[in-house]
Amino acid sequence: MKPYHRSTRRPTPRLLACALASCLAMAAPAAFAQSTAATIRGQVTVDSAPATDAKVTATNVATGLTRSVQSTANGGYAVAGLPPGTYRIDVSAGGQTNSKTITVQVGQTATVNLSTGGVAETAPAGEATNIDAVTVTAAPVFETKTSEVATYISQRQIEALPQGSRNFLAFADIVPGMIFDTKSDGSTSLRSGAQSSNGINVFIDGVGQKGYVLGGGVGGQQGSRGNPFPQLAIGEYKVITSNYKAEYDQISSAAVTAVTKSGTNEFHGDFFWDQNGTRDWRAPTPAEEKTGLKAPSGETQYGAAFGGPIIQDRLFFFVTYEAKEFKIPRTISATGLEPGYSLTPDLAALTGPTSTPFNEDLWFGKLTWQPGDAHLVELSGKVRDESDIQDIGDRNTRTYGKNKNNDSTRIDLRYQWSGINWLNDAHVTFEDDAFSPRILTLANGFNILNRNRGTVLNVGGGQDYQDKGQKGWGFQDDLTFSGLEGHTMKMGVKYKSIEVNSFEQQPYNPQFGVNLPANIDAGRTSLSTFQPFQVRFGAPLPGTGNRDIQSTNKQYGIYFQDDWAVNDKLTLNLGLRYDYEVTPGYEDYVTPANLVAALRSWSNIHNANVDYNIEDYISNGRNRKAFKDAWQPRLGFSYDLFADQRHVIFGGAGRAYDRNLFDYIALEQSKSTFPSYNLQFNVAGDPCAVNNTTCFNWDPKYYNPQELYALVAANPNLGSEVNLIKNDIKVPYSDQFSLGMRNTIAVFNQDWNTSVSVVHIRSHDGIVFSLGNRYPNGTFYGPGRTFGGAPFGERIPGFGSLIKADNGVETRMNQLLLSAEKPYTNESPWGVTLAYTFTDAEENRSNAANNDEHYVFDYPNLNDAPWVRSIGISKHRFVGTGMFTRWGLTFSTKVTIASPIAKDVLNCLAPTNPGQDGCANGTFEAGYFDDATYRQWDIAVQKEWDTGTDLKLRVRADIFNVTNERNWVDFNTFRGVNGVESTNFGERSNDNIALPTRTFKLSLGFNW
C-alpha cells in the first residue's frame, strides 16, 4: 500500500462509547462465546429429581480438552465454548456418577439431559465430526431448538460427495435457499435468495472473512476460480440463511461459519492428488464440436496435511498445503457479424478453441496449546497465492486478456479462558488481501464492431489495470455466562483498523473502434489496413498526485444475546447488535473547487425541474458523517411440542446491516484522477464534423498514446466522468422473518430429520449509480418521450457526464424451504439429503446484467424503475445427495435441477408515435427460455485399502454431469419493437454453457 496522509478528525459516537464501557464492565464476572463454538446444555437429575450443584465435565476424546460446570438450583447446566468434536460427558451428584459420549457440531447448541446412577450411557455409534481426521464414534446430536434457519455440512459430506473444485463452499448449495454458482469463465460465487452475493459473510474459527473493497462477500472471491481456504483444513461448517444471532456482523444475506482442524494426541497425515478435465477425460464443448478440435485442458489438484502432538494433552500442531494447476478450455468466437460479411483472414485466425491457465497455492497452519483445563491458546494462519489468466474467450482474443493476481494472508491469535459458569474468547487478527489484475499485452486494443456498434471481436491490448485491497488488524472479545437459571447469555465487542485502497486505470491501453463492414467495403483486407472511426483512452489528470485512493477505516461492533430456556418446551433467543464504521476517505473528502463551481453553474441553469439537489452531493470535508443508525434487533423462538426435541416449531425476526464496498465509494475520486476520453475520427463510412475537439481527421500518428494525450491537453477535464456520492449515504441492510417446523421422524427404524420453513426477506438501501445529467428544461426524458432518451450528451460544462450514487436498490423475497436428511452413521452406513427451494423474488434494478448490478441509466432513479423478477434466481430448485458404503466401497451422488433463472428482457413492443420510445424492462417470460433449465448429475465411488499398518491407501473416481447436459447460459433477450416481435427472442445467442461437460476425475491418496 502506498503511504498517505489522512485527517485526524474523529467522530466520537457517545452512545457507542457508553455501550462499549457498559459491556466491558459486565465482562468481569461473565464470559461470552463466539460463533463457531458449540454449547452443550440440559438438565441433570438424580432419581428423577433436579440435581443441585452437580458437576458436569466435558472432555474432548481427541485432545483431552476439559471443561467443567456446576448445575444450578433447578438442575440446569450449560458447557459453552467447546470446539466441535466428540466429548465424553461425565456427571457426578449425590455420590453417584454417569457418563455419555456425544458429538457436537460447529456453532451448535445441543440439548442433552443427564442423570446419575445406573449404567453409563453411550450414544449409539455413528460417524463423528472428524476434526483432525482421527475417527471417533458417537452420534451427532440433531439441533432442533434453534430459531435460526440453518443447516450443517459435515466432514463426511465434504469428504464423500462428488466435487471438482475443492472449494469447501461448494457444498453449501445442498442447503435450501443457497446457490453456489459456477460461471462460464470458471469463477464461482455463493448467493442466498434474491440478495447480492456481496451480502454473504464467512466466519473461519469465529473470524469474519469479509471483503471490504470488492464484491463477492468473501475477501478475494470476486471473479475468482480459486478457493478462499484449503479444504483439507476445514472440519465442518454451518450455513445460516436467515435469522442468525447477534454475534454475526457485516452481513445482510447468509452466514457460513466454519471450524478448522487441529492436531490431536495422535499423529495423522493425509495426501491427495486429483486429475480431471484433461482433453481425453471430458466431453467437448458445443463450440469444440463445431470445429472438431478440443482445446488443451486439465485440472490438477494436490495437497497434504499433517498434524499431531508436540506435548501430549497440551500442545498440538496442524499444517496443510493445497495447490491448483488448471488449463480451462475457452472458445474465441466472433458475434454480431452482419449477413454477407465475415472476418478477414488475419482476424479469423485469432478465433477458435483455446485454453487459459490458473494456478493457486494455499497454506494453512495452526498451533493449539492447552496449558490447563481453564485455558486454550491457538495461533493460526492462512496464505493464498493465486494467478489467473482471464478475459480470454467469447469475443476476446488471447492478447486481450489479463493476469489477475489475487493474494491473501490472514492470521488469528486466539485465547480462551473459562471458569465454572463462564468462558472468555478473545481474538487478535491480521489480514492482508491484494487484488491486482494486469493486462497481458502493452499495445493498442482494437474493438471490431458492426454497423450498430455491437462488438464482434476484441484484439490487441486489453484495458484492465487495478491494484485494490485491504490490510490491517483487529480485536474481538466474546463472552458467555451460564450461571443464571435457564439463561445462556452472550456478549461481545469488536474493533478493527483496516487500510483499504482502490487504484485503477481503465482503459490502460487505448481502444480503437473499427467498423468492420465499412472497412471491408472500402477494400481493406486486414486489420493493419483498417481505419478506426473512434478511440477511447485514459490519461492521468495533471496535478492529481497519488491516484491510489486510500482510507484507514475504523470498525466498531457490540452485541448482547440471551438464549433463554423458559421451560422444557419454550426457548427464546433475544439479541441486539450495533455496528459503526468510520471511513475518512469518504467523510473527509473535499469536492474540488473548479468542479463545485461547474456543478453549481450547471444546476442553476437546469434547476427548474431537476429532481435532486446538487448540494446533497458536494462535500466540504465537514458535512459528511459516518452512518450511526445500525441498530439490529434479532429475536427468535422455538417451541418443543412434546419436550422430546422431535417436533419443534421455530421462527424469528431480525435486522442485519452490511457495509458499503470501498470500490464503490472510491469512484468519486478515482474517476476524476484518470479521466477516460472518447474521440471520433472522420473516415469513410463513419464521417463526423471535424472540430478538432471531439472529431478529428484520421492520422496513423494517433496510434501513439502521446499524440492522443496532446489532443486533450488543452481541456483535460472534458474526459472526466464526474462521480458524486451522496453526503448522507446509508448502509445496506435486510429485514428477515421466518416461521417453520423441524421434525425427527422414524421411517423403517431410521430417524429422518426434516424441516419446513417459510421465509420473507426485504433488503434496502443498496447503492445505485444513476445518470445525473438533465436536459436544459431540467427533465431526464427527452421531449415527447415516455421512456428512454437519457440525456447522455448534456454534460457538466468543462467536464464529462455526471454519475451520482444514492441508496435505492431493494429486493423482496418469499421462500419455501423444505429439507429432509437421513444421517450417515456407522450402524446405518448410508445417508441422504433432500433440499427443495421455491423462491418468489423481485427487485427494482432495471436492466440488470447480474444480481450485483449497481448502475441504472434508463431511469432518473429507481423510483421510476419497475419491479421485476430477481435476476439469476430460479423459482424452483432441487438438490439431492446420497452416500452408501458396502463391500469396502463408498458410493455417493448429487443431483441438481433448477428451473430457468430470471433474465433481463427489453420489451419495446408497445406502439409508439414519432419521437417516442415505448420500451420497458422486465425479466424472464415463461415459455421462451425452456433451454435454460439447469440439470446436473454427479457420481463418485471410492475404495480404501487398509495395509494392516497405520497406512491406508485410496483411489476414487468422480464423473460430473453424467448425462452431459447442455446448460446454456446466453440467450437473446430483446422482445421486439413497435409491435414487431423479434424472431430470435428466447433463442440461444451463442454456444456458451455452464461447465462442466461430462468430465471424469481420478483421485489417489493415502493417510496414516
XYZ file of N, CA and C in Angstrom, residues 11 94 137 158 291 294 299 321 387 400 461 500 505 507 539 619 626 674 751 800-801 804 809 820 886-887 899 923 971:
87
model
N -14.928 11.299 14.491
C -16.233 11.398 15.116
C -16.250 10.552 16.378
N -24.707 -36.244 44.276
C -25.232 -37.101 45.345
C -24.457 -38.382 45.504
N -16.241 -42.310 17.449
C -17.640 -42.655 17.233
C -18.525 -42.053 18.287
N -18.276 -33.519 3.156
C -17.178 -32.858 2.459
C -16.259 -33.892 1.818
N -16.034 -27.193 -34.379
C -14.736 -27.101 -35.048
C -14.063 -28.459 -35.206
N -10.519 -30.089 -29.880
C -10.616 -29.860 -28.448
C -9.427 -29.022 -27.992
N -7.222 -30.182 -15.119
C -7.225 -29.629 -13.776
C -6.491 -30.601 -12.867
N -1.301 -27.970 2.958
C -0.995 -27.244 1.720
C -1.835 -27.843 0.598
N -2.759 -16.910 -9.320
C -2.510 -16.271 -10.618
C -3.507 -16.843 -11.615
N -5.815 -10.082 -25.631
C -6.684 -9.112 -24.973
C -6.891 -9.425 -23.488
N -4.175 -5.119 -27.292
C -4.007 -4.989 -25.855
C -5.308 -4.733 -25.132
N -7.919 0.413 3.460
C -8.466 -0.054 2.183
C -7.950 0.855 1.079
N -6.707 2.017 -13.617
C -6.549 2.807 -14.829
C -7.276 2.060 -15.942
N -9.464 2.732 -19.658
C -8.655 1.645 -20.211
C -7.168 1.967 -20.116
N -6.102 8.958 -19.464
C -4.867 9.710 -19.267
C -4.860 10.308 -17.870
N -19.210 17.894 -1.160
C -18.634 17.751 0.175
C -17.605 18.849 0.437
N -20.258 9.533 9.552
C -20.396 8.077 9.488
C -21.833 7.686 9.832
N -8.181 9.860 -13.330
C -7.780 9.192 -14.567
C -8.967 9.227 -15.523
N -34.107 -42.731 11.776
C -34.545 -41.374 12.041
C -34.205 -40.453 10.873
N -17.183 15.826 -17.976
C -17.960 14.812 -18.670
C -19.337 14.659 -18.047
N -19.874 13.447 -18.170
C -21.198 13.158 -17.618
C -21.143 13.106 -16.098
N -24.202 9.946 -10.236
C -24.386 10.158 -8.803
C -24.787 8.847 -8.127
N -31.356 0.430 -4.157
C -31.606 -0.948 -4.576
C -32.353 -1.695 -3.480
N -34.928 -32.694 4.054
C -35.015 -33.969 4.769
C -33.637 -34.606 4.740
N -20.543 -50.053 1.149
C -20.755 -51.512 1.078
C -19.555 -52.140 0.374
N -19.183 -53.344 0.809
C -18.106 -54.092 0.171
C -16.786 -53.287 0.156
N -35.253 -24.681 -12.334
C -35.994 -24.067 -13.423
C -35.212 -22.871 -13.964
N -38.289 -9.183 -16.918
C -37.425 -10.346 -16.780
C -38.085 -11.535 -17.447
N -28.756 -16.045 -23.971
C -29.968 -16.073 -24.772
C -30.277 -14.675 -25.306
